[in-house]
XYZ file of C-alpha atoms in Angstrom:
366
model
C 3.757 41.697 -6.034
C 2.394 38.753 -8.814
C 2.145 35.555 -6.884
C 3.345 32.612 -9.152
C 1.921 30.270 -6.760
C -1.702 31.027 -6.826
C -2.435 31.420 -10.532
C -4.014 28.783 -12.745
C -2.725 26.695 -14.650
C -3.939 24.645 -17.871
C -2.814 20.696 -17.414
C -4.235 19.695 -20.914
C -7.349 20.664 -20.286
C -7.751 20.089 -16.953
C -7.888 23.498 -15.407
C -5.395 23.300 -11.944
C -6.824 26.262 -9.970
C -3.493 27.375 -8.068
C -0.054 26.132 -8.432
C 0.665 24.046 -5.524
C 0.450 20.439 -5.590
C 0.096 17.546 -3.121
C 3.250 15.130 -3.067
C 2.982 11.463 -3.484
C 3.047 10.215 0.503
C 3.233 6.455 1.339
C 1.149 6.367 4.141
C 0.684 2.511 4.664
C -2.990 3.207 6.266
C -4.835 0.583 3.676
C -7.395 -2.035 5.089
C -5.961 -5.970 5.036
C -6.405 -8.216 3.918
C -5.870 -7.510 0.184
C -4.377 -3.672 0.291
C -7.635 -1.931 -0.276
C -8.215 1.421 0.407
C -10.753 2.934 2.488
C -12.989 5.199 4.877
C -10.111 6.449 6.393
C -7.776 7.334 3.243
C -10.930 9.058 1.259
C -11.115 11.681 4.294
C -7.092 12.300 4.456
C -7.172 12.814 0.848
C -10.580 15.318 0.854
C -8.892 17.097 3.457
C -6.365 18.191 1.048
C -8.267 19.021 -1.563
C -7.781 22.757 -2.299
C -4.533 21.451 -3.766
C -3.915 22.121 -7.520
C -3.892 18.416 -7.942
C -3.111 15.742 -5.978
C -0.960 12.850 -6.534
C -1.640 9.885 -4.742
C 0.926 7.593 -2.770
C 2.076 5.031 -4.982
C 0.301 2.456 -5.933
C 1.117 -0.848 -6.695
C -0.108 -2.303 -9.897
C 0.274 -6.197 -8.891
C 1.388 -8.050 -5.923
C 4.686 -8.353 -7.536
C 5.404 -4.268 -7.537
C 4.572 -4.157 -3.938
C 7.959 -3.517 -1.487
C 6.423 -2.214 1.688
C 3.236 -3.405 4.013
C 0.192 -2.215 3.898
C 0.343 -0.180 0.256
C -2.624 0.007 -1.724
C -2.990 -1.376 -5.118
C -4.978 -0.526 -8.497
C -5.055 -4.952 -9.606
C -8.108 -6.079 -7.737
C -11.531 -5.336 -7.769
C -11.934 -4.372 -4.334
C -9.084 -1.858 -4.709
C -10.403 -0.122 -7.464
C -14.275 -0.285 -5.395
C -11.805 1.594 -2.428
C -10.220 4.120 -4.556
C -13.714 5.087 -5.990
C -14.582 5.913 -2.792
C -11.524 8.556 -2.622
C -11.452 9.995 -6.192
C -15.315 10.722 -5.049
C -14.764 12.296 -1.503
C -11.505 14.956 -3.224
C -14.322 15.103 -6.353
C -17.094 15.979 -3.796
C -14.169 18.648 -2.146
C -13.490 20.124 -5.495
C -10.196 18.525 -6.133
C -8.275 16.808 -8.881
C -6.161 13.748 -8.348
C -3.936 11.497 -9.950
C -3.141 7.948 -9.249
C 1.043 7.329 -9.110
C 1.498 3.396 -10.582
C 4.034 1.522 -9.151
C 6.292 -1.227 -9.225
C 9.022 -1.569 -6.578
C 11.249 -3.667 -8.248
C 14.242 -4.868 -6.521
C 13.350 -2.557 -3.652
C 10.915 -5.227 -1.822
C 11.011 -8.112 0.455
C 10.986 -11.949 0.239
C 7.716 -12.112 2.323
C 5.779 -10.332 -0.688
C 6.689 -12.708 -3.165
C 6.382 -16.392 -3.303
C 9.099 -17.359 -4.328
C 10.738 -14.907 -1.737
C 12.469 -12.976 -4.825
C 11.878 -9.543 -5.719
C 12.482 -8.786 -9.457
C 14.850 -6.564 -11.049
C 16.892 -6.033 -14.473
C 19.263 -7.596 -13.245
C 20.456 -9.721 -10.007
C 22.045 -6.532 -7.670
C 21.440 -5.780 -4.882
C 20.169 -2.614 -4.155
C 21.728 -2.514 -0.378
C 18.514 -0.759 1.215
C 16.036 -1.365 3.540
C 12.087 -1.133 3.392
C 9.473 -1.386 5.916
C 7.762 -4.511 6.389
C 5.129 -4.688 9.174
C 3.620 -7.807 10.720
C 0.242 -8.308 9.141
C -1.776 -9.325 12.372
C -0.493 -6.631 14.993
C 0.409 -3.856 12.279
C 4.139 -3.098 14.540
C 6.729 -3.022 11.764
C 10.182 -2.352 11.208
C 13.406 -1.247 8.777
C 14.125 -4.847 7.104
C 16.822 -5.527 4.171
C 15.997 -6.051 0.707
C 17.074 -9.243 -0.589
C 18.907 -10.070 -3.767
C 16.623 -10.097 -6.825
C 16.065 -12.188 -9.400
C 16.261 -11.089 -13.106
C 13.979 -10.345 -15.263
C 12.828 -12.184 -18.438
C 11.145 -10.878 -21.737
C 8.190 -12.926 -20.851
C 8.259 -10.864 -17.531
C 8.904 -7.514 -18.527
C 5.866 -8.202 -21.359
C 3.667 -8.959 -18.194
C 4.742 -5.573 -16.163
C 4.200 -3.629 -19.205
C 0.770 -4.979 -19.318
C 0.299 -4.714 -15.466
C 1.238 -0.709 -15.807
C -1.507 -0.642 -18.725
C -4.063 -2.597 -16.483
C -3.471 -0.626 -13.473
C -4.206 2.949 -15.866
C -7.408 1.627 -16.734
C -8.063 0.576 -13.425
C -7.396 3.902 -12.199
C -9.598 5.510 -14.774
C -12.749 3.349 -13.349
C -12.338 4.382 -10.342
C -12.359 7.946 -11.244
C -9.218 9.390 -11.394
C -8.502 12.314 -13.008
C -4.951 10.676 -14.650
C -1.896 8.784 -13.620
C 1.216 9.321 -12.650
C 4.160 6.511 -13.877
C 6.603 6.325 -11.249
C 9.786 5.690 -12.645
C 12.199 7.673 -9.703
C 14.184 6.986 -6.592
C 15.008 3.981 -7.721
C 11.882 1.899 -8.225
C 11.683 -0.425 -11.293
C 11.511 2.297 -13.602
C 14.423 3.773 -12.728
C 16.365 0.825 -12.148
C 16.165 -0.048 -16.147
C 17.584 3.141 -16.861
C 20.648 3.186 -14.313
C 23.742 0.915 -15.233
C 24.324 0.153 -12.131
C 21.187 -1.371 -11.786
C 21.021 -2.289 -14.735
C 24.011 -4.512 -16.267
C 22.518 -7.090 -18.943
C 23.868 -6.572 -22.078
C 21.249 -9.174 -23.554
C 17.799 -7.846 -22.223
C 16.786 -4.271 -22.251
C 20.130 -3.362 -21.002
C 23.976 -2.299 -22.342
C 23.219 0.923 -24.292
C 21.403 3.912 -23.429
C 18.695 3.271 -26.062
C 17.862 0.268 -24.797
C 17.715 1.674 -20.882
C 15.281 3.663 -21.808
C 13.182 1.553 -23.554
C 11.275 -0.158 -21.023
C 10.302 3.171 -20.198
C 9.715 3.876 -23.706
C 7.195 1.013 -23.738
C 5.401 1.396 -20.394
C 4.677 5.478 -21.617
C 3.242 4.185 -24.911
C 1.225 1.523 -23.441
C -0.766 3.756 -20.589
C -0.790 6.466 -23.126
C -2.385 4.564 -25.830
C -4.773 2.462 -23.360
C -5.925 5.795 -21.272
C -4.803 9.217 -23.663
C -1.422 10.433 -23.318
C -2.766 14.205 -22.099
C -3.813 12.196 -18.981
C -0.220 10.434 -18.021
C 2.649 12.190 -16.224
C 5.890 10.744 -15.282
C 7.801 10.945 -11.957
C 11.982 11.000 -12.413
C 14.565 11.578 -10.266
C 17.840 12.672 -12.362
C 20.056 13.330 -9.504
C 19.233 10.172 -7.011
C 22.633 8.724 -5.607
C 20.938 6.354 -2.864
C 20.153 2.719 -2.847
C 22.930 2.087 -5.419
C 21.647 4.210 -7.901
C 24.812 6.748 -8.706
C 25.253 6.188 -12.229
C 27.581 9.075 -13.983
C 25.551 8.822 -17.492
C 22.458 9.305 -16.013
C 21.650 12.810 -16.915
C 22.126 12.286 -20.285
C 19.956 9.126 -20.220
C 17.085 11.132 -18.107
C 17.833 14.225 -21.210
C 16.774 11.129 -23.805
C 14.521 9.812 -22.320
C 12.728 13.315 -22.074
C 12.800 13.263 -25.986
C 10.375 9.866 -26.168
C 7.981 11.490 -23.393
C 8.193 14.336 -25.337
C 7.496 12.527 -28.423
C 4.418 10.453 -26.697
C 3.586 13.202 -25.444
C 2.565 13.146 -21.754
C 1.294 15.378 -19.785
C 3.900 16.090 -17.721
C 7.624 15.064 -15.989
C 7.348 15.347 -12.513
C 10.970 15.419 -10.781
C 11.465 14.535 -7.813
C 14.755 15.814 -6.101
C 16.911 15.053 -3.165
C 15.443 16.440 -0.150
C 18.463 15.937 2.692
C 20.166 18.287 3.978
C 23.445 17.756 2.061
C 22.063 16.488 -0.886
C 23.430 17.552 -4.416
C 21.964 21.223 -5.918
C 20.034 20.479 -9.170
C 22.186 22.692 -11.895
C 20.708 25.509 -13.632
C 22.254 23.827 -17.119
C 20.054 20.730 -16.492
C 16.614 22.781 -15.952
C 16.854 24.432 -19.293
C 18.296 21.011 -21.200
C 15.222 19.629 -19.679
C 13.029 23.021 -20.691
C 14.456 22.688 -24.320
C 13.648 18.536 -24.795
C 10.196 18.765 -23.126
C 7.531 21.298 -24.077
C 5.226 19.642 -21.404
C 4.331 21.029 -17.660
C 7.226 20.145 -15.329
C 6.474 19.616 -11.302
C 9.139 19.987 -9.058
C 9.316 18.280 -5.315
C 11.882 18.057 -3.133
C 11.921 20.323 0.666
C 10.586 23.762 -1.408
C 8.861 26.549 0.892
C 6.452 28.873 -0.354
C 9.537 31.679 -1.386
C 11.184 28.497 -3.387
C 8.297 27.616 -5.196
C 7.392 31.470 -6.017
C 11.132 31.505 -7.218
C 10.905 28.517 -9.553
C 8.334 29.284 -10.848
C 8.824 33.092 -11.952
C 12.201 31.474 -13.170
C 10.636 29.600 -15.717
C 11.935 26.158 -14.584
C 8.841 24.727 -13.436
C 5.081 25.485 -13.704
C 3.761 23.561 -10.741
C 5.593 22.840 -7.409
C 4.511 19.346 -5.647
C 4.999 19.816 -1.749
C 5.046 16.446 0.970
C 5.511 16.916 4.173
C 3.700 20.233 4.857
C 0.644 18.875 3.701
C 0.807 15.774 6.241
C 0.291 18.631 9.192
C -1.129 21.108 7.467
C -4.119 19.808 5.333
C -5.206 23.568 4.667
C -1.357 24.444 3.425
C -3.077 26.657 0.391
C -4.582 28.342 2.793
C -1.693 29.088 5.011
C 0.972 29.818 2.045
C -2.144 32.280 1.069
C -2.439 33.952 3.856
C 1.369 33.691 5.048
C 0.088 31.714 8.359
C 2.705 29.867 10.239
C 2.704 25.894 9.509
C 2.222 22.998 11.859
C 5.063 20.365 12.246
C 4.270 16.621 11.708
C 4.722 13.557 14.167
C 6.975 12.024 12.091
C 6.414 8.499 14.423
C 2.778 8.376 12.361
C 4.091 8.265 8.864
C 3.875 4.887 8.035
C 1.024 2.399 9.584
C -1.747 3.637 12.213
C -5.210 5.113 12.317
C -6.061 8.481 12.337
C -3.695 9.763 14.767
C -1.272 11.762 12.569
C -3.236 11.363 9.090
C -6.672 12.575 9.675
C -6.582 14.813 13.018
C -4.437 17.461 12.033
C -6.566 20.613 11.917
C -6.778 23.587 9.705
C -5.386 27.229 11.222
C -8.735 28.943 12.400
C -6.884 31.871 10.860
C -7.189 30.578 7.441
């Protein structure tokens, strides 16, 4: 029988040798001070590396995007110096990876900022939690967000040109692309939500002017590093963190028209992943087929029978899988050879060395 998940695939040019792809992971495993990654991250990543592509964890593109300890950024010069040393280890491996730019938004913490206010579209709450570590002993902890302050043009110029920044960034320090991540309810997707989003007077009130701040960060990376090497993360059917907004899919459907019209690379979408989360309708996948002629990734709890099923249906052409790479660095091995996969120590996802990042090992059946 054809296997979906093992054949090529052309990602404007850049050829993706098999059809599975590594999930954006926060890992929180940078070095401090300054968020900078390192030794440690390059082998985790070149570990991985028979993936089709890799996404990286996000990635902060200034200190003002950041919401959780210990998450690397793309703003600094030592950060892009880190980063070169992992686009060259999963280069070295034979990989391709992509850099996911980020900016929290509203989901952060007063201890990031200065003025102990996260920013947002407008001042809501987003009633969630993220984690916050201390910075000396590395112990952290579950902490709630506080409520943000708006945003002004003059700021929302400034992120626009942070998101270009952080592409070029990215590109010098050898990355194959990036990855805009405008889901689960990040700053992205907060703009495009009403009930994040409220203002009637900036970049808010109707649905073509939600979308536009995504409208403008697309155009800027694409015109400062080529649109064929930008893909977008969404997340149509998010309900968490105050994010249920009933026009939503129609908004996501429009906004699929201007990254259509940019033309990126691809929409990556990232679904709900617990256990009683909502079932992503057939009608959406082929509104979103018939807007966007670009490769779609899917993520969101698939197995190796899911992913061979969405892809022979036509709905996706690359499936992005998370957790089963954190045990199971050689998972394209394994899915090839249907070898049984590892479980994770889910108390080492966030902060720590090596134990639970770089010492699980591959199946010495693969």
């Amino acid at each position: 029988m054809k296997s979906f998940l093992f054949a090529n695939h052309d990602l404007r040019g850049i050829d993706v040798p098999n059809r599975i792809v590594m999930a954006p992971m926060t890992r929180c495993r940078t070095d401090q001070p300054g968020d900078i990654p390192n030794d440690l991250m390059a082998t985790y990543y070149a570990q991985r590396a028979t993936a089709g592509l890799i996404i990286s964890e996000a990635t902060q593109i200034s200190k003002q995007g950041q919401g959780y300890s210990f998450t690397p950024g793309i703003y600094s010069d030592d950060q892009v110096a880190g980063w070169r040393k992992v686009t060259d280890a999963v280069h070295k491996a034979g990989g391709r990876i992509f850099l996911q730019l980020w900016h929290v938004g509203r989901m952060s913490h007063e201890s990031f900022h200065a003025d102990g206010k996260p920013v947002a579209p407008s001042a809501l709450s987003p009633d969630a939690q993220v984690w916050v570590a201390d910075p000396v002993t590395g112990v952290g902890g579950m902490v709630d967000c506080p409520v943000p302050r708006a945003l002004t043009l003059e700021d929302i110029a400034g992120v626009i040109e942070d998101f270009r920044k952080g592409a070029a960034n990215a590109i010098a320090a050898g990355f194959d692309g990036v990855e805009l991540h405008g889901a689960n309810g990040y700053l992205i997707d907060q703009f495009l939500r009403t009930t994040s989003n409220q203002r009637d007077d900036i970049y808010g009130g109707s649905q073509e002017n939600r979308i536009r701040f995504l409208k403008d960060v697309c155009k800027a990376v694409a015109d400062e590093i080529g649109a064929d090497r930008v893909g977008i993360r969404l997340s149509p059917f998010i309900t968490q963190r105050n994010m249920n907004d009933p026009e939503i899919i129609d908004t996501m459907l429009r906004a699929s028209e201007e990254i259509e019209r940019i033309g990126l690379a691809y929409i990556h979408l990232s679904e709900a992943d617990w256990d009683d989360a909502p079932q992503i309708p057939e009608q959406f996948r082929k509104d979103l087929r018939n807007v966007y002629s670009g490769t779609i990734i899917v993520a969101g709890k698939y197995t190796k029978s899911r992913g061979e099923a969405i892809l022979k249906a036509g709905y996706a052409d690359l499936v992005a899988y998370g957790r089963p790479f954190v045990a199971n660095p050689d998972l394209v091995a394994r899915y090839r050879n249907d070898l049984p996969l590892d479980e994770l120590d889910g108390a080492t996802l966030f902060g720590g060395d090596g134990k639970g990042y770089t010492d699980y090992m591959p199946s010495k059946a693969a």
